[in-house]
Amino acid sequence: MIVSRREALLGRVLLVVLMAVTIVPFISLFVTALHPGGTYPQGITWPEDPQWGNFARAVEAAQMGKLLGSTLLIEVGVVPAALLFATMAGFALGQLRIRGHRVLLVLFLLGLTLPFEGVVIPLYYQVREMGLLGTRWAIVLPLLGLYMPFAVVWMRAHFATVPAELSEAARVDGAGLWQLFWRIHVPLARPALASLGILLFLWTWNQFLLAIVMVDDPTRRTMAGALGAFQGQYGTDIPLLCAGSLLILAPTLLVFFVFQRQFAAALLAGAVKG
Amino acid sequence: MALLTRSARRPARRRAAAWAGWLFVLPALLFYGVFVLRPIALTLQYSLYDWNGIGLARFVGVDNYVRILTDERLLSPILHAFELIIFFSAVPVVLGLLVANTIRGIATTRLAGVARTVVFMPQVIPLVAAGIMWSWLLSSTGLVNQLLRAVGLGQLARAWLGEFDTALPAVGLIGAWVLLGLCTVLLLAGMGKIDTALYEAARLDGAGPVQEFFAVTLPGLRQEIAVCVTVTVIAALSSFDIVYISTQGGPGGATSVPGLQIFYLAFSQREVGLASALAMALMVLVVLVVLPVQWVTRRGEE
């Protein structure tokens, strides 16, 4: 491509500005977290005496151990089941093309842009009737339903690209439907599954509305839900709040950096989810 | 010949697998039905009643909807949501286009690769954390005011999220920050798919950078722009986390948005019917805004 030197330079400058705008808030959060508790530091200033202990204080004040345990329980309840159900449905819609697969696909597409606020009220009463209010099931079960439109559409897109001849060949070799699915198609779907799994993991970690509606006790919520409660309790202690926020967002960044390759593709393709 | 046998064989096989295939969809369909489709129907039903969530519900027809349209306290959140579209959607998409177009030429360099990773960071952190982060940046002693003072605009310094005129744009700024990176990277990826011959042809025809942008880049990005608009508009209309954390809808309802109002009406004021009507209105709004965008892109492709 023909690019003049001036354009290339301008591009570099813009990129650096964009990166700075992205990173500076994180830096501000970090240096503020190092100031003495209860103070209101001016903008970004490196503290004279960095209070690394603030992170330990935040771990204790937010009961970080319990939070982490709770979130992981919710993740374990949501992610594997969502992956399994979506893969099965995607397989039936995209590869088997069962009778009515178009109608079913449209039905799932309908839910793709649904704002959670639209259904949170009946969900609350439904979960209350089930006697699950205040338990982690109150977050896990609705999320499984709410993730289905995106997850099924995502997996269907994968299975629609796998040649049908593969299934035919396996059938000729005597594979049953379940074997065909489990032995042939699931291993091939691994990249699609990995991306979806990472997205579902992050969305669950970051889920806020359901967490604060369904569960009063912050130590039984998702990380984001617990952070909301933490802000309510320690909102005036800015350094402590910053330290707590950093601790809760750091794992999401870690997951992102480790699984970057799958992630960028997933986020771009998965961007249709609201 | 091979084609013939295959097409003749397939329907029989399909029939045999029909019921078994449905079993594969069943779990997903069950969860989707119970936790999404049924609740949508129930939201519609609740929206026609006056109900406090505990006692008897009284059928009131479309009264709740009429109240939304006539009560300032209920209508203004919807208007705010539309104002937020400017910040959540227009700013990231337009700015994203400008930035992506400028860095297009160096998209393969190492700097661009690093930037691609970095600008995604706001996308992966909880919106709650973004809200807390920016509440601090925009506070009276925060970085934004510090920068203003540093460049001699100290008289502009204020508590951005706390004042009537600036609170909503300040909330919008947080959304723009979260979404800008996503749009930029998405658009950059789209630009990478445009045939470079088109650019060369445009240059040979004597097109300047501006003409080139409108003649080659913009038409080539229809799909990506549609995705950006869809995602960001939905984020604006259904915003909740950022507002709940940074302003709680204040000052004096200046940043109240539908998501927040639904939450307060349903779970603290116990006006379940009214909250449900607002929830219906929100869902309809999202569909009304998203469908035309999808339609325009589909039509453009044909």
Coordinates of C-alpha atoms in Angstrom, one line a residue:
Chain A
M1 CA 0.0 0.0 0.0
I2 CA 1.2 3.5 -0.8
V3 CA 1.5 5.5 2.3
S4 CA 3.3 8.8 2.5
R5 CA 5.7 9.3 5.3
R6 CA 3.6 12.1 6.8
E7 CA 0.5 9.8 6.9
A8 CA 2.5 7.0 8.6
L9 CA 3.8 9.4 11.2
L10 CA 0.4 10.8 11.9
G11 CA -0.9 7.3 12.2
R12 CA 1.8 6.4 14.8
V13 CA 1.1 9.6 16.8
L14 CA -2.7 8.8 16.8
L15 CA -2.1 5.3 17.9
V16 CA 0.1 6.4 20.8
V17 CA -2.5 8.9 21.9
L18 CA -5.2 6.3 21.7
M19 CA -3.1 3.9 23.8
A20 CA -2.4 6.7 26.3
V21 CA -6.1 7.5 26.7
T22 CA -6.8 3.8 27.3
I23 CA -4.0 3.2 29.8
V24 CA -3.9 6.5 31.8
P25 CA -7.1 5.7 33.7
F26 CA -5.6 2.4 34.8
I27 CA -2.5 4.2 36.0
S28 CA -4.5 6.7 37.9
L29 CA -6.4 3.9 39.6
F30 CA -3.1 2.2 40.5
V31 CA -1.2 5.3 41.9
T32 CA -4.3 6.3 43.8
A33 CA -4.5 2.9 45.4
L34 CA -1.1 3.5 46.9
H35 CA -2.0 6.7 48.8
P36 CA -2.8 6.6 52.5
G37 CA -6.3 5.4 53.3
G38 CA -9.0 8.1 53.5
T39 CA -7.0 10.8 51.6
Y40 CA -8.1 12.6 48.4
P41 CA -4.9 12.7 46.3
Q42 CA -4.6 15.3 43.5
G43 CA -5.0 13.6 40.1
I44 CA -2.1 11.4 39.3
T45 CA 0.6 11.9 41.9
W46 CA 3.1 9.3 43.1
P47 CA 2.6 9.0 46.8
E48 CA 5.6 9.9 49.1
D49 CA 5.2 6.7 51.0
P50 CA 3.4 4.1 48.8
Q51 CA 1.0 2.1 50.9
W52 CA 1.3 -1.3 49.3
G53 CA -0.6 -2.5 52.3
N54 CA -3.8 -1.1 50.8
F55 CA -4.1 -4.1 48.6
A56 CA -3.9 -6.4 51.6
R57 CA -6.5 -4.2 53.4
A58 CA -8.8 -4.4 50.3
V59 CA -8.4 -8.2 50.2
E60 CA -9.5 -8.3 53.9
A61 CA -12.3 -5.6 53.7
A62 CA -13.8 -7.1 50.6
Q63 CA -13.4 -10.7 51.9
M64 CA -11.7 -11.4 48.6
G65 CA -11.2 -15.1 49.3
K66 CA -14.9 -15.6 49.7
L67 CA -15.7 -13.5 46.6
L68 CA -13.3 -15.5 44.5
G69 CA -14.7 -18.8 45.7
S70 CA -18.2 -17.6 45.0
T71 CA -17.5 -16.3 41.5
L72 CA -15.6 -19.5 40.6
L73 CA -18.6 -21.5 41.8
I74 CA -20.9 -19.5 39.6
E75 CA -18.5 -19.8 36.7
V76 CA -18.4 -23.6 37.1
G77 CA -22.1 -23.7 37.2
V78 CA -22.5 -21.5 34.0
V79 CA -19.6 -22.0 31.6
P80 CA -19.4 -25.8 31.1
A81 CA -23.2 -26.3 30.9
A82 CA -23.6 -23.3 28.6
L83 CA -20.9 -24.6 26.3
L84 CA -22.4 -28.1 26.2
F85 CA -26.0 -27.0 25.5
A86 CA -25.0 -24.5 22.9
T87 CA -22.7 -27.0 21.2
M88 CA -25.4 -29.6 21.0
A89 CA -28.0 -27.1 19.7
G90 CA -25.5 -25.6 17.3
F91 CA -24.7 -29.1 16.0
A92 CA -28.4 -29.8 15.4
L93 CA -29.1 -26.5 13.7
G94 CA -25.9 -26.1 11.7
Q95 CA -24.8 -29.7 10.9
L96 CA -27.8 -32.0 11.2
R97 CA -30.2 -29.3 9.9
I98 CA -33.1 -30.9 11.7
R99 CA -36.6 -30.2 10.6
G100 CA -37.5 -26.6 11.6
H101 CA -33.9 -25.6 12.0
R102 CA -34.5 -22.2 10.3
V103 CA -37.4 -21.4 12.6
L104 CA -35.4 -22.4 15.6
L105 CA -32.5 -20.2 14.5
V106 CA -34.7 -17.2 14.1
L107 CA -36.1 -17.9 17.6
F108 CA -32.6 -17.8 19.0
L109 CA -31.7 -14.7 16.9
L110 CA -34.6 -12.9 18.5
G111 CA -32.9 -13.0 21.8
L112 CA -29.6 -11.8 20.5
T113 CA -30.0 -8.1 21.2
L114 CA -32.2 -8.5 24.3
P115 CA -31.2 -6.1 27.2
F116 CA -31.2 -8.0 30.5
E117 CA -33.3 -5.2 32.0
G118 CA -36.2 -6.4 29.8
V119 CA -36.6 -9.7 31.6
V120 CA -35.1 -9.1 35.0
I121 CA -38.4 -8.4 36.8
P122 CA -40.2 -11.7 35.9
L123 CA -36.9 -13.5 36.4
Y124 CA -36.8 -12.2 40.0
Y125 CA -40.3 -13.5 40.8
Q126 CA -39.7 -16.7 38.9
V127 CA -36.5 -17.4 40.9
R128 CA -38.4 -16.4 44.1
E129 CA -41.1 -19.0 43.4
M130 CA -38.4 -21.6 42.8
G131 CA -37.1 -20.7 46.3
L132 CA -33.7 -19.9 45.0
L133 CA -33.5 -16.2 45.8
G134 CA -30.2 -15.3 47.5
T135 CA -28.5 -18.5 46.3
R136 CA -26.0 -18.7 43.4
W137 CA -28.5 -20.7 41.4
A138 CA -30.4 -17.5 41.1
I139 CA -27.6 -16.2 39.0
V140 CA -26.5 -19.4 37.3
L141 CA -29.8 -20.6 35.9
P142 CA -31.0 -17.3 34.4
L143 CA -27.5 -16.7 32.9
L144 CA -27.7 -20.1 31.2
G145 CA -30.9 -19.0 29.5
L146 CA -29.7 -15.5 28.7
Y147 CA -26.4 -16.7 27.1
M148 CA -28.2 -19.3 24.9
P149 CA -29.1 -16.9 22.0
F150 CA -25.5 -15.8 21.5
A151 CA -23.9 -19.1 22.3
V152 CA -26.2 -21.1 20.0
V153 CA -25.8 -18.7 17.1
W154 CA -22.1 -18.7 17.6
M155 CA -21.8 -22.5 17.6
R156 CA -24.2 -22.9 14.7
A157 CA -22.0 -20.6 12.7
H158 CA -19.2 -23.0 13.3
F159 CA -21.1 -26.2 12.5
A160 CA -22.6 -24.7 9.4
T161 CA -19.1 -24.5 7.9
V162 CA -18.2 -28.2 8.6
P163 CA -18.8 -30.2 5.4
A164 CA -21.7 -32.6 5.7
E165 CA -19.6 -35.3 4.0
L166 CA -17.7 -35.7 7.2
S167 CA -20.9 -36.7 9.0
E168 CA -21.9 -39.0 6.2
A169 CA -18.6 -40.7 6.2
A170 CA -18.8 -41.3 10.0
R171 CA -22.3 -42.6 9.6
V172 CA -21.2 -45.0 6.9
D173 CA -18.6 -46.3 9.4
G174 CA -21.4 -47.0 11.8
A175 CA -21.2 -44.1 14.2
G176 CA -24.4 -43.3 16.1
L177 CA -25.6 -39.7 16.5
W178 CA -24.1 -39.3 19.9
Q179 CA -20.8 -40.8 18.8
L180 CA -20.8 -38.6 15.7
F181 CA -21.3 -35.6 17.9
W182 CA -18.9 -36.4 20.6
R183 CA -16.1 -38.2 18.7
I184 CA -16.0 -36.3 15.4
H185 CA -17.6 -32.9 15.8
V186 CA -16.8 -31.7 19.3
P187 CA -13.0 -32.2 18.8
L188 CA -13.2 -30.2 15.6
A189 CA -15.1 -27.4 17.3
R190 CA -12.4 -26.8 19.9
P191 CA -11.3 -23.3 18.6
A192 CA -14.9 -22.1 18.5
L193 CA -15.5 -23.5 21.9
A194 CA -12.4 -21.9 23.4
S195 CA -13.4 -18.4 22.2
L196 CA -16.9 -18.9 23.4
G197 CA -15.7 -20.2 26.7
I198 CA -13.5 -17.2 27.3
L199 CA -16.3 -14.8 26.5
L200 CA -18.8 -16.5 28.7
F201 CA -16.2 -16.6 31.5
L202 CA -15.7 -12.8 31.3
W203 CA -19.4 -12.0 30.9
T204 CA -20.2 -14.0 34.0
W205 CA -17.3 -12.4 36.0
N206 CA -18.6 -9.0 35.0
Q207 CA -22.3 -9.7 35.4
F208 CA -23.7 -6.9 37.6
L209 CA -27.5 -6.5 37.3
L210 CA -28.5 -10.1 37.9
A211 CA -26.1 -10.3 40.8
I212 CA -27.4 -7.3 42.7
V213 CA -31.1 -8.1 42.0
M214 CA -31.0 -11.8 42.9
V215 CA -28.5 -12.0 45.8
D216 CA -28.3 -9.6 48.8
D217 CA -25.1 -11.1 50.3
P218 CA -22.2 -9.8 48.3
T219 CA -20.0 -12.8 49.2
R220 CA -22.4 -15.0 47.2
R221 CA -22.3 -12.8 44.1
T222 CA -20.2 -12.4 41.0
M223 CA -17.0 -10.3 41.2
A224 CA -18.7 -7.3 39.6
G225 CA -21.7 -7.5 41.8
A226 CA -19.5 -7.7 44.9
L227 CA -17.5 -4.7 43.7
G228 CA -20.8 -2.7 43.6
A229 CA -21.4 -3.5 47.2
F230 CA -17.8 -2.7 48.1
Q231 CA -18.2 0.7 46.6
G232 CA -21.4 1.3 48.6
Q233 CA -19.5 0.4 51.8
Y234 CA -16.1 2.0 51.2
G235 CA -17.0 4.7 48.7
T236 CA -15.4 7.4 50.8
D237 CA -12.0 5.7 51.2
I238 CA -10.8 6.3 47.6
P239 CA -7.4 4.6 47.8
L240 CA -9.0 1.5 49.3
L241 CA -11.8 1.5 46.7
C242 CA -9.2 1.9 43.9
A243 CA -7.2 -1.0 45.4
G244 CA -10.3 -3.2 45.5
S245 CA -11.3 -2.3 42.0
L246 CA -7.8 -3.2 40.7
L247 CA -7.9 -6.6 42.4
I248 CA -11.3 -7.4 40.9
L249 CA -10.4 -6.2 37.3
A250 CA -6.9 -7.7 37.3
P251 CA -8.0 -11.3 36.7
T252 CA -10.1 -10.2 33.6
L253 CA -7.0 -8.5 32.1
L254 CA -4.9 -11.6 32.9
V255 CA -7.4 -13.9 31.1
F256 CA -7.4 -11.5 28.2
F257 CA -3.7 -11.3 27.9
V258 CA -3.2 -15.0 28.2
F259 CA -5.9 -15.9 25.7
Q260 CA -5.4 -12.9 23.5
R261 CA -5.4 -14.7 20.2
Q262 CA -8.8 -16.4 20.7
F263 CA -10.1 -13.3 22.4
A264 CA -9.7 -10.7 19.7
A265 CA -11.4 -13.0 17.1
A266 CA -14.1 -13.8 19.6
L267 CA -14.8 -10.3 20.6
L268 CA -14.9 -9.0 17.0
A269 CA -17.2 -11.8 15.9
G270 CA -19.1 -11.8 19.1
A271 CA -19.7 -8.1 19.2
V272 CA -23.3 -8.5 18.1
K273 CA -24.1 -9.3 21.7
G274 CA -25.3 -6.2 23.5
Chain B
M1 CA -24.2 -39.6 -10.5
A2 CA -22.7 -39.2 -7.1
L3 CA -24.7 -36.1 -6.6
L4 CA -27.9 -37.9 -7.4
T5 CA -27.4 -40.8 -5.0
R6 CA -26.4 -38.4 -2.3
S7 CA -29.5 -36.2 -2.7
A8 CA -31.7 -39.3 -2.9
R9 CA -30.1 -40.8 0.3
R10 CA -30.3 -37.7 2.4
P11 CA -34.0 -37.2 3.1
A12 CA -34.3 -40.7 4.5
R13 CA -31.4 -40.2 6.8
R14 CA -32.8 -36.9 7.8
R15 CA -36.1 -38.3 8.7
A16 CA -34.5 -41.0 10.8
A17 CA -32.5 -38.4 12.7
A18 CA -35.3 -35.9 13.0
W19 CA -36.5 -36.7 16.5
A20 CA -33.0 -37.5 17.8
G21 CA -31.7 -34.2 16.4
W22 CA -34.4 -32.3 18.3
L23 CA -33.1 -33.9 21.5
F24 CA -29.8 -32.0 20.9
V25 CA -31.6 -28.7 20.8
L26 CA -33.8 -29.4 23.8
P27 CA -31.6 -28.3 26.7
A28 CA -30.7 -25.0 25.1
L29 CA -34.4 -24.5 24.1
L30 CA -35.5 -25.3 27.6
F31 CA -33.3 -22.8 29.3
Y32 CA -34.0 -20.2 26.7
G33 CA -37.7 -20.7 27.0
V34 CA -37.8 -20.7 30.8
F35 CA -35.4 -17.9 31.5
V36 CA -35.9 -15.6 28.4
L37 CA -39.0 -16.3 26.4
R38 CA -41.4 -16.8 29.3
P39 CA -40.0 -13.8 31.1
I40 CA -40.6 -11.6 28.0
A41 CA -44.2 -12.7 27.9
L42 CA -44.5 -12.1 31.6
T43 CA -43.0 -8.6 31.3
L44 CA -45.7 -7.8 28.8
Q45 CA -48.4 -9.2 31.1
Y46 CA -47.1 -7.4 34.2
S47 CA -47.0 -4.2 32.2
L48 CA -50.8 -4.2 31.9
Y49 CA -51.3 -4.4 35.6
D50 CA -50.9 -2.2 38.7
W51 CA -49.0 -4.5 41.0
N52 CA -46.8 -3.9 44.0
G53 CA -45.2 -7.4 43.7
I54 CA -46.9 -8.8 46.8
G55 CA -50.7 -8.1 46.9
L56 CA -53.4 -8.5 44.3
A57 CA -52.7 -7.2 40.8
R58 CA -55.2 -4.9 39.2
F59 CA -55.7 -4.9 35.4
V60 CA -55.2 -1.3 34.1
G61 CA -54.7 -1.9 30.4
V62 CA -52.3 0.5 28.7
D63 CA -52.4 3.0 31.6
N64 CA -48.7 2.3 32.5
Y65 CA -47.7 3.1 29.0
V66 CA -49.7 6.3 29.0
R67 CA -48.0 7.2 32.3
I68 CA -44.5 6.7 30.8
L69 CA -45.4 9.1 27.9
T70 CA -46.9 11.7 30.1
D71 CA -44.8 11.6 33.3
E72 CA -41.6 13.6 33.1
R73 CA -39.9 11.3 35.6
L74 CA -40.5 8.3 33.4
L75 CA -40.0 9.9 30.0
S76 CA -36.8 11.7 30.7
P77 CA -34.8 8.4 31.2
I78 CA -35.7 7.4 27.6
L79 CA -34.6 10.8 26.3
H80 CA -31.4 10.5 28.3
A81 CA -30.8 7.2 26.7
F82 CA -31.0 8.8 23.2
E83 CA -28.7 11.5 24.3
L84 CA -26.2 8.8 25.4
I85 CA -26.3 7.3 21.9
I86 CA -24.3 10.4 20.8
F87 CA -21.5 9.5 23.3
F88 CA -21.7 5.7 23.3
S89 CA -22.2 5.3 19.6
A90 CA -21.6 8.4 17.4
V91 CA -18.3 9.4 19.1
P92 CA -16.7 5.9 19.1
V93 CA -17.8 5.1 15.5
V94 CA -16.8 8.5 14.0
L95 CA -13.6 8.8 16.0
G96 CA -12.9 5.1 15.4
L97 CA -13.3 5.7 11.7
L98 CA -10.9 8.6 11.7
V99 CA -8.3 6.9 13.8
A100 CA -8.6 3.6 12.0
N101 CA -8.3 5.4 8.6
T102 CA -5.2 7.2 9.8
I103 CA -3.5 4.1 11.1
R104 CA -4.6 2.0 8.2
G105 CA -1.3 2.4 6.4
I106 CA 0.7 1.1 9.4
A107 CA -1.7 -1.6 10.4
T108 CA 0.9 -4.3 10.0
T109 CA 3.5 -2.7 12.2
R110 CA 4.4 -3.8 15.7
L111 CA 3.1 -0.6 17.2
A112 CA -0.3 -1.3 15.7
G113 CA -0.3 -4.8 17.0
V114 CA 0.5 -3.7 20.5
A115 CA -2.2 -1.0 20.2
R116 CA -4.7 -3.5 19.1
T117 CA -4.2 -5.3 22.4
V118 CA -4.1 -2.3 24.5
V119 CA -7.3 -0.6 23.3
F120 CA -9.3 -3.7 24.0
M121 CA -8.6 -3.4 27.8
P122 CA -11.7 -1.4 28.6
Q123 CA -13.8 -4.1 26.9
V124 CA -12.8 -6.9 29.2
I125 CA -13.0 -5.2 32.7
P126 CA -16.3 -5.1 34.5
L127 CA -18.2 -1.9 33.7
V128 CA -18.5 -1.4 37.4
A129 CA -14.7 -1.1 37.6
A130 CA -14.8 1.4 34.7
G131 CA -17.5 3.3 36.5
I132 CA -15.4 3.5 39.7
M133 CA -12.3 4.4 37.8
W134 CA -13.9 7.3 36.0
S135 CA -15.9 8.5 39.0
W136 CA -12.5 9.2 40.5
L137 CA -11.0 10.7 37.3
L138 CA -13.9 13.0 37.0
S139 CA -14.1 14.0 40.7
S140 CA -13.2 17.5 41.8
T141 CA -9.6 16.4 42.7
G142 CA -9.3 13.9 39.9
L143 CA -7.0 13.8 36.9
V144 CA -9.4 15.6 34.5
N145 CA -9.4 18.7 36.6
Q146 CA -5.7 18.4 37.3
L147 CA -5.1 18.4 33.5
L148 CA -7.4 21.4 33.0
R149 CA -5.5 23.3 35.7
A150 CA -2.2 22.4 34.2
V151 CA -3.2 23.9 30.8
G152 CA -4.6 27.0 32.4
L153 CA -8.3 26.1 32.1
G154 CA -8.6 25.8 35.9
Q155 CA -11.8 27.9 35.9
L156 CA -13.5 25.0 34.1
A157 CA -12.7 22.5 36.8
R158 CA -15.7 21.0 38.5
A159 CA -17.2 17.8 39.9
W160 CA -18.2 16.6 36.5
L161 CA -20.6 13.9 37.6
G162 CA -22.2 16.0 40.2
E163 CA -23.5 19.0 38.2
F164 CA -26.7 19.1 36.3
D165 CA -25.3 20.3 32.9
T166 CA -22.2 18.0 32.9
A167 CA -23.4 14.8 34.5
L168 CA -24.9 13.1 31.5
P169 CA -22.1 14.0 29.1
A170 CA -19.7 12.8 31.8
V171 CA -21.4 9.5 31.9
G172 CA -21.4 9.4 28.1
L173 CA -17.6 10.0 28.2
I174 CA -17.2 6.8 30.3
G175 CA -19.2 4.9 27.7
A176 CA -17.2 6.4 24.8
W177 CA -14.0 5.3 26.5
V178 CA -15.2 1.8 26.9
L179 CA -16.4 1.4 23.3
L180 CA -13.8 3.4 21.3
G181 CA -11.2 0.7 21.3
L182 CA -13.7 -1.9 20.2
C183 CA -14.9 0.2 17.3
T184 CA -11.4 1.2 16.2
V185 CA -10.1 -2.4 16.1
L186 CA -13.3 -3.7 14.4
L187 CA -13.0 -1.0 11.7
L188 CA -9.3 -1.6 11.3
A189 CA -10.0 -5.3 10.8
G190 CA -12.6 -4.4 8.2
M191 CA -10.2 -2.1 6.4
G192 CA -7.7 -4.9 6.2
K193 CA -10.2 -6.8 4.0
I194 CA -10.6 -4.0 1.5
D195 CA -8.8 -4.8 -1.8
T196 CA -5.7 -2.6 -2.0
A197 CA -6.1 -2.4 -5.7
L198 CA -9.1 -0.2 -5.1
Y199 CA -6.9 2.3 -3.2
E200 CA -4.2 2.2 -5.9
A201 CA -6.9 2.8 -8.6
A202 CA -8.3 5.7 -6.5
R203 CA -4.8 7.3 -6.2
L204 CA -4.2 6.9 -9.9
D205 CA -7.5 8.6 -10.6
G206 CA -6.1 11.5 -8.6
A207 CA -8.2 11.1 -5.5
G208 CA -7.0 12.8 -2.4
P209 CA -7.1 11.2 1.1
V210 CA -10.6 12.6 1.7
Q211 CA -12.1 11.4 -1.6
E212 CA -10.4 8.1 -1.1
F213 CA -12.0 7.7 2.3
F214 CA -15.5 8.4 1.0
A215 CA -15.1 6.4 -2.3
V216 CA -13.2 3.4 -1.1
T217 CA -13.0 3.0 2.6
L218 CA -16.5 3.9 3.8
P219 CA -18.4 1.7 1.3
G220 CA -16.0 -1.2 2.1
L221 CA -16.8 -1.0 5.8
R222 CA -20.6 -1.2 5.7
Q223 CA -20.6 -4.5 7.6
E224 CA -18.2 -3.4 10.3
I225 CA -19.9 0.0 10.8
A226 CA -23.3 -1.8 11.1
V227 CA -21.8 -4.0 13.9
C228 CA -20.3 -1.0 15.7
V229 CA -23.5 0.9 15.5
T230 CA -25.6 -2.0 16.7
V231 CA -23.3 -2.9 19.6
T232 CA -22.9 0.7 20.8
V233 CA -26.5 1.7 20.4
I234 CA -27.6 -1.2 22.4
A235 CA -25.0 -0.3 25.0
A236 CA -26.4 3.2 25.2
L237 CA -30.0 2.3 25.4
S238 CA -29.6 -0.5 27.9
S239 CA -26.8 1.2 30.0
F240 CA -27.0 0.4 33.7
D241 CA -23.8 -0.6 35.4
I242 CA -21.9 2.6 34.6
V243 CA -24.8 4.9 35.7
Y244 CA -25.6 2.9 38.8
I245 CA -22.0 3.2 40.0
S246 CA -21.1 6.7 38.9
T247 CA -24.2 8.8 39.6
Q248 CA -27.1 6.6 40.7
G249 CA -29.1 8.6 38.2
G250 CA -28.4 11.9 39.9
P251 CA -28.1 14.8 40.3
G252 CA -31.9 15.1 40.5
G253 CA -32.5 12.5 37.9
A254 CA -30.2 14.2 35.3
T255 CA -28.6 10.9 34.4
S256 CA -31.5 8.6 35.0
V257 CA -31.7 6.0 32.2
P258 CA -34.3 3.3 31.5
G259 CA -32.3 0.4 32.9
L260 CA -31.8 2.3 36.2
Q261 CA -35.4 3.5 36.4
I262 CA -36.7 -0.1 35.8
F263 CA -34.4 -1.3 38.6
Y264 CA -35.6 1.4 41.1
L265 CA -39.3 1.1 40.1
A266 CA -39.4 -2.6 40.4
F267 CA -37.1 -3.3 43.4
S268 CA -37.3 -0.3 45.6
Q269 CA -40.6 1.5 44.8
R270 CA -42.4 -1.8 44.2
E271 CA -44.2 -0.4 41.1
V272 CA -43.8 -3.6 39.2
G273 CA -46.4 -2.9 36.5
L274 CA -44.9 0.5 35.7
A275 CA -41.4 -0.9 35.7
S276 CA -42.5 -3.7 33.3
A277 CA -44.0 -1.2 30.9
L278 CA -40.7 0.7 30.8
A279 CA -38.9 -2.6 30.3
M280 CA -41.2 -3.4 27.3
A281 CA -40.6 0.1 26.0
L282 CA -36.8 -0.5 26.3
M283 CA -37.0 -3.8 24.4
V284 CA -39.1 -2.4 21.7
L285 CA -36.7 0.6 21.3
V286 CA -33.7 -1.7 21.0
V287 CA -35.5 -3.7 18.2
L288 CA -36.6 -0.5 16.5
V289 CA -33.1 0.9 16.4
V290 CA -31.3 -2.3 15.6
L291 CA -33.6 -3.7 12.8
P292 CA -33.1 -0.7 10.4
V293 CA -29.3 -0.9 10.8
Q294 CA -29.4 -4.6 10.0
W295 CA -31.8 -4.0 7.1
V296 CA -29.7 -1.3 5.5
T297 CA -26.6 -3.5 5.6
R298 CA -28.3 -6.5 4.2
R299 CA -29.8 -4.5 1.4
G300 CA -26.5 -2.9 0.6
E301 CA -24.9 -6.3 0.1
E302 CA -27.4 -7.5 -2.5

